[in-house]
Tab-separated table of C-alpha atoms in Angstrom:
chain	number	residue	atom	x	y	z
A	862	MET	CA	-87.201	112.958	-118.617
A	863	ARG	CA	-89.187	115.559	-119.163
A	864	SER	CA	-89.161	117.663	-115.575
A	865	PHE	CA	-92.420	118.332	-114.370
A	866	PRO	CA	-92.260	120.451	-111.672
A	867	LEU	CA	-94.904	119.663	-107.880
A	868	PRO	CA	-98.135	122.090	-108.011
A	869	ILE	CA	-97.845	123.908	-104.696
A	870	ALA	CA	-99.678	121.910	-102.886
A	871	LEU	CA	-98.027	119.478	-103.060
A	872	THR	CA	-94.896	120.916	-102.883
A	873	ALA	CA	-95.918	121.747	-99.720
A	874	ARG	CA	-96.581	118.563	-98.834
A	875	LEU	CA	-92.835	118.057	-98.871
A	876	SER	CA	-92.168	119.684	-95.443
A	877	PRO	CA	-92.989	116.799	-92.419
A	878	VAL	CA	-94.756	120.157	-90.478
A	879	VAL	CA	-97.426	121.350	-92.922
A	880	VAL	CA	-97.893	117.365	-94.047
A	881	LEU	CA	-100.308	116.638	-91.125
A	882	ALA	CA	-102.171	120.139	-90.297
A	883	ALA	CA	-103.085	120.044	-94.565
A	884	ALA	CA	-103.847	116.031	-93.980
A	885	GLY	CA	-106.891	117.481	-91.127
A	886	TRP	CA	-104.804	116.116	-88.405
A	887	ALA	CA	-102.481	117.869	-85.998
A	888	LEU	CA	-101.405	115.886	-83.360
A	889	SER	CA	-101.546	117.771	-80.472
A	890	SER	CA	-105.373	118.261	-80.943
A	891	GLY	CA	-105.858	114.511	-78.637
A	892	PRO	CA	-105.981	115.546	-74.977
A	893	PRO	CA	-103.274	115.657	-72.825
A	894	ALA	CA	-101.763	112.807	-72.069
A	895	THR	CA	-101.360	111.456	-68.295
A	896	PRO	CA	-99.511	109.533	-65.948
A	897	GLU	CA	-99.591	105.488	-66.653
A	898	ALA	CA	-102.590	104.951	-65.153
A	899	ALA	CA	-102.254	101.825	-62.568
A	900	GLU	CA	-103.386	98.288	-63.180
A	901	LYS	CA	-106.553	97.146	-62.739
A	902	PRO	CA	-108.162	96.174	-59.197
A	903	THR	CA	-108.501	93.130	-58.313
A	904	GLY	CA	-111.605	92.190	-56.444
A	905	ARG	CA	-111.849	92.461	-53.147
A	906	THR	CA	-110.733	89.212	-50.785
A	907	GLY	CA	-112.419	88.117	-47.291
A	908	THR	CA	-109.842	89.522	-45.570
A	909	GLN	CA	-110.524	93.206	-46.703
A	910	SER	CA	-111.436	95.763	-44.824
A	911	ALA	CA	-114.478	97.238	-45.712
A	912	SER	CA	-113.344	100.616	-45.797
A	913	ALA	CA	-109.553	99.598	-47.371
A	914	PRO	CA	-109.420	102.657	-50.400
A	915	SER	CA	-109.837	100.835	-53.868
A	916	ALA	CA	-108.129	102.059	-57.409
A	917	THR	CA	-110.551	103.855	-59.662
A	918	GLN	CA	-108.334	104.970	-62.438
A	919	GLU	CA	-109.393	103.610	-65.077
A	920	ALA	CA	-105.850	100.855	-66.694
A	921	LYS	CA	-105.120	102.139	-70.125
A	922	THR	CA	-105.040	98.348	-72.237
A	923	TYR	CA	-101.812	100.435	-74.549
A	924	THR	CA	-99.394	102.743	-73.238
A	925	ALA	CA	-97.075	103.837	-75.413
A	926	ALA	CA	-97.825	104.490	-79.440
A	927	PRO	CA	-95.968	101.791	-81.292
A	928	ALA	CA	-92.848	101.955	-83.096
A	929	PRO	CA	-94.904	103.649	-86.965
A	930	CYS	CA	-92.074	102.768	-89.665
A	931	THR	CA	-92.489	99.611	-89.291
A	932	GLY	CA	-96.024	98.981	-88.170
A	933	ILE	CA	-96.405	98.643	-92.484
A	934	ALA	CA	-94.661	95.715	-94.484
A	935	GLU	CA	-93.089	96.231	-96.928
A	936	LYS	CA	-94.815	94.697	-99.870
A	937	THR	CA	-97.090	97.086	-98.626
A	938	VAL	CA	-95.008	100.066	-99.522
A	939	LYS	CA	-93.676	99.113	-102.486
A	940	SER	CA	-97.265	98.374	-103.217
A	941	LEU	CA	-98.348	101.768	-102.035
A	942	VAL	CA	-95.761	104.070	-102.946
A	943	PRO	CA	-93.492	102.939	-105.376
A	944	GLY	CA	-90.289	104.411	-105.384
A	945	ALA	CA	-90.100	104.691	-101.885
A	946	LYS	CA	-87.336	104.224	-99.465
A	947	THR	CA	-89.528	100.871	-97.031
A	948	SER	CA	-87.623	102.220	-94.079
A	949	GLY	CA	-90.294	104.988	-94.299
A	950	LYS	CA	-89.569	108.173	-92.502
A	951	GLU	CA	-90.441	109.195	-88.836
A	952	ILE	CA	-91.943	112.016	-88.306
A	953	PRO	CA	-90.164	114.125	-85.018
A	954	SER	CA	-92.556	114.597	-81.889
A	955	THR	CA	-93.466	116.223	-78.785
A	956	ASP	CA	-94.178	113.160	-76.997
A	957	SER	CA	-92.695	109.952	-79.221
A	958	LYS	CA	-94.027	107.551	-76.586
A	959	LEU	CA	-98.018	109.520	-77.027
A	960	ARG	CA	-97.836	110.844	-81.222
A	961	ARG	CA	-95.496	108.458	-83.561
A	962	THR	CA	-96.089	109.166	-87.301
A	963	CYS	CA	-94.304	108.024	-90.253
A	964	SER	CA	-94.212	109.377	-93.941
A	965	TRP	CA	-93.768	107.767	-97.130
A	966	ASN	CA	-93.022	109.867	-100.623
A	967	ALA	CA	-92.218	108.674	-104.011
A	968	LEU	CA	-92.255	110.536	-107.544
A	969	LYS	CA	-91.292	107.753	-109.924
A	970	GLY	CA	-91.935	108.529	-113.920
A	971	TYR	CA	-94.759	110.925	-113.395
A	972	GLU	CA	-96.641	108.855	-110.413
A	973	TYR	CA	-96.566	110.716	-107.094
A	974	ARG	CA	-97.475	108.542	-104.082
A	975	TRP	CA	-97.295	109.697	-99.915
A	976	LEU	CA	-98.070	107.683	-97.153
A	977	ASP	CA	-98.923	108.941	-93.256
A	978	VAL	CA	-99.374	106.484	-90.823
A	979	SER	CA	-99.304	108.002	-87.399
A	980	PHE	CA	-100.865	106.686	-83.605
A	981	GLU	CA	-102.351	108.707	-80.355
A	982	VAL	CA	-102.145	107.143	-77.544
A	983	MET	CA	-104.687	108.671	-74.789
A	984	GLU	CA	-104.948	108.778	-71.194
A	985	SER	CA	-108.727	106.879	-71.178
A	986	ASP	CA	-111.271	105.140	-73.784
A	987	ASP	CA	-113.333	107.683	-73.684
A	988	ALA	CA	-110.859	110.729	-74.499
A	989	ALA	CA	-110.182	108.441	-77.692
A	990	LYS	CA	-113.905	108.823	-77.893
A	991	ARG	CA	-114.320	111.925	-77.571
A	992	SER	CA	-111.484	112.870	-79.651
A	993	TYR	CA	-112.626	110.680	-82.654
A	994	GLU	CA	-116.008	111.719	-82.598
A	995	GLY	CA	-115.332	115.588	-82.538
A	996	ARG	CA	-112.534	114.772	-85.549
A	997	LEU	CA	-115.828	113.329	-87.438
A	998	GLU	CA	-117.300	116.622	-87.060
A	999	GLU	CA	-114.799	118.175	-89.444
A	1000	LYS	CA	-114.887	115.455	-91.721
A	1001	SER	CA	-117.973	114.353	-94.112
A	1002	GLY	CA	-118.390	112.866	-97.748
A	1003	GLY	CA	-117.344	109.725	-95.993
A	1004	GLY	CA	-117.957	106.712	-94.765
A	1005	ALA	CA	-117.360	103.471	-91.410
A	1006	VAL	CA	-115.330	101.752	-92.635
A	1007	PRO	CA	-116.737	97.587	-90.915
A	1008	GLY	CA	-114.073	95.176	-89.127
A	1009	LEU	CA	-111.452	97.695	-87.904
A	1010	GLY	CA	-110.452	98.497	-84.539
A	1011	ASP	CA	-113.635	99.170	-82.279
A	1012	ALA	CA	-114.633	102.196	-84.296
A	1013	ALA	CA	-112.890	103.269	-88.079
A	1014	TYR	CA	-114.717	105.821	-90.886
A	1015	SER	CA	-112.410	106.560	-94.421
A	1016	VAL	CA	-113.367	110.012	-96.765
A	1017	VAL	CA	-111.372	110.564	-99.952
A	1018	ASN	CA	-111.600	114.093	-101.951
A	1019	LEU	CA	-110.062	116.130	-105.433
A	1020	THR	CA	-108.496	119.243	-105.263
A	1021	THR	CA	-107.117	120.937	-108.304
A	1022	GLU	CA	-104.776	123.399	-108.810
A	1023	ASP	CA	-103.229	124.999	-111.352
A	1024	LYS	CA	-105.277	122.092	-113.205
A	1025	GLN	CA	-102.979	119.202	-111.520
A	1026	GLN	CA	-105.780	117.148	-109.579
A	1027	THR	CA	-104.738	115.337	-106.095
A	1028	ARG	CA	-106.933	112.709	-105.037
A	1029	GLU	CA	-106.257	111.965	-100.667
A	1030	GLY	CA	-107.797	109.124	-98.377
A	1031	VAL	CA	-107.794	109.738	-94.648
A	1032	VAL	CA	-108.682	107.311	-92.184
A	1033	LEU	CA	-109.399	107.132	-88.546
A	1034	ALA	CA	-109.554	104.420	-86.503
A	1035	ARG	CA	-110.098	103.868	-82.808
A	1036	ALA	CA	-109.075	100.773	-80.954
A	1037	SER	CA	-110.183	101.210	-77.229
A	1038	ASN	CA	-107.487	104.358	-75.785
A	1039	ALA	CA	-105.567	104.730	-78.764
A	1040	LEU	CA	-106.502	106.273	-82.980
A	1041	VAL	CA	-104.791	105.168	-86.045
A	1042	ILE	CA	-104.914	107.863	-88.848
A	1043	VAL	CA	-103.215	107.109	-92.111
A	1044	THR	CA	-103.329	109.896	-95.034
A	1045	TYR	CA	-102.907	108.498	-98.882
A	1046	ASN	CA	-102.689	111.032	-101.772
A	1047	GLY	CA	-101.424	110.549	-104.831
A	1048	SER	CA	-101.446	112.586	-108.509
A	1049	ASP	CA	-99.544	112.187	-112.145
A	1050	PHE	CA	-98.110	114.624	-113.484
A	1051	GLU	CA	-98.266	113.248	-117.227
A	1052	SER	CA	-102.131	113.435	-117.638
A	1053	LYS	CA	-102.222	116.314	-115.248
A	1054	LYS	CA	-104.980	113.401	-113.440
A	1055	ALA	CA	-105.525	111.685	-109.555
A	1056	PRO	CA	-105.977	107.648	-109.424
A	1057	SER	CA	-109.305	107.090	-108.780
A	1058	THR	CA	-111.190	106.565	-105.346
A	1059	ASP	CA	-110.914	103.321	-105.227
A	1060	GLU	CA	-107.138	103.143	-105.069
A	1061	ILE	CA	-107.416	105.767	-102.864
A	1062	ASN	CA	-109.494	104.900	-100.490
A	1063	LYS	CA	-108.659	100.860	-100.932
A	1064	GLY	CA	-105.215	101.884	-100.117
A	1065	ALA	CA	-105.647	103.625	-97.456
A	1066	ILE	CA	-107.958	101.144	-95.871
A	1067	LYS	CA	-105.579	98.886	-96.935
A	1068	ALA	CA	-102.505	100.204	-94.818
A	1069	ALA	CA	-104.900	101.093	-91.699
A	1070	LYS	CA	-105.797	97.555	-91.488
A	1071	GLU	CA	-102.238	96.704	-90.751
A	1072	ALA	CA	-101.245	100.246	-88.534
A	1073	VAL	CA	-103.650	99.104	-85.747
A	1074	ALA	CA	-102.949	95.070	-86.264
A	1075	ALA	CA	-99.118	96.475	-85.437
A	1076	LEU	CA	-101.054	98.125	-82.304
A	1077	GLU	CA	-102.457	95.846	-80.954
A	1078	ASN	CA	-99.991	93.235	-81.658
A	1079	GLY	CA	-97.567	95.759	-79.577
A	1080	ARG	CA	-100.243	95.250	-76.374
A	1081	ASP	CA	-98.545	95.393	-73.099
């Protein structure tokens, strides 16, 4: 089999730090984390003083990001990234309790695939909403994904470098005070064509659904 050098754009993605930057989802873009919220206050009982202080801080649905490399089923990894190690590789984070990312990538024959799954836990539902809406302002040409978390959006883009096509899909989903970000892309180094929009979009959405389910199942 002939050896095909990766195009510059894909070679750059082999660096975990550049991977996150290239996807446009810098993990540091979310608002700063605060200490865990107090438990939800119960209603005042008849014996409580009318002047007693009440807790006003919003309780968080999620207080920690789940393990990202176990959030996607092995059979899904095998399907989306043929030849990749199903265990994945977790990318170091400055705060692994609140932000965690796992990556899978492989070149099988002439077909190259890359999958990133990230979880970000924020201080409140409102903070997650603001971050979600702000990130959508940077995207165009995609659409909503119904039935995924509280809100979700997907977009697919095609790039060409040195006549080599790469198609990348991104799904952003919000569930309460957490965000799930999935990036999935691929290229064919023999034909120099990219996978279809439908293949990339469906693959990214499938991974996002499993990641959101993993987040919800790991709820405190």
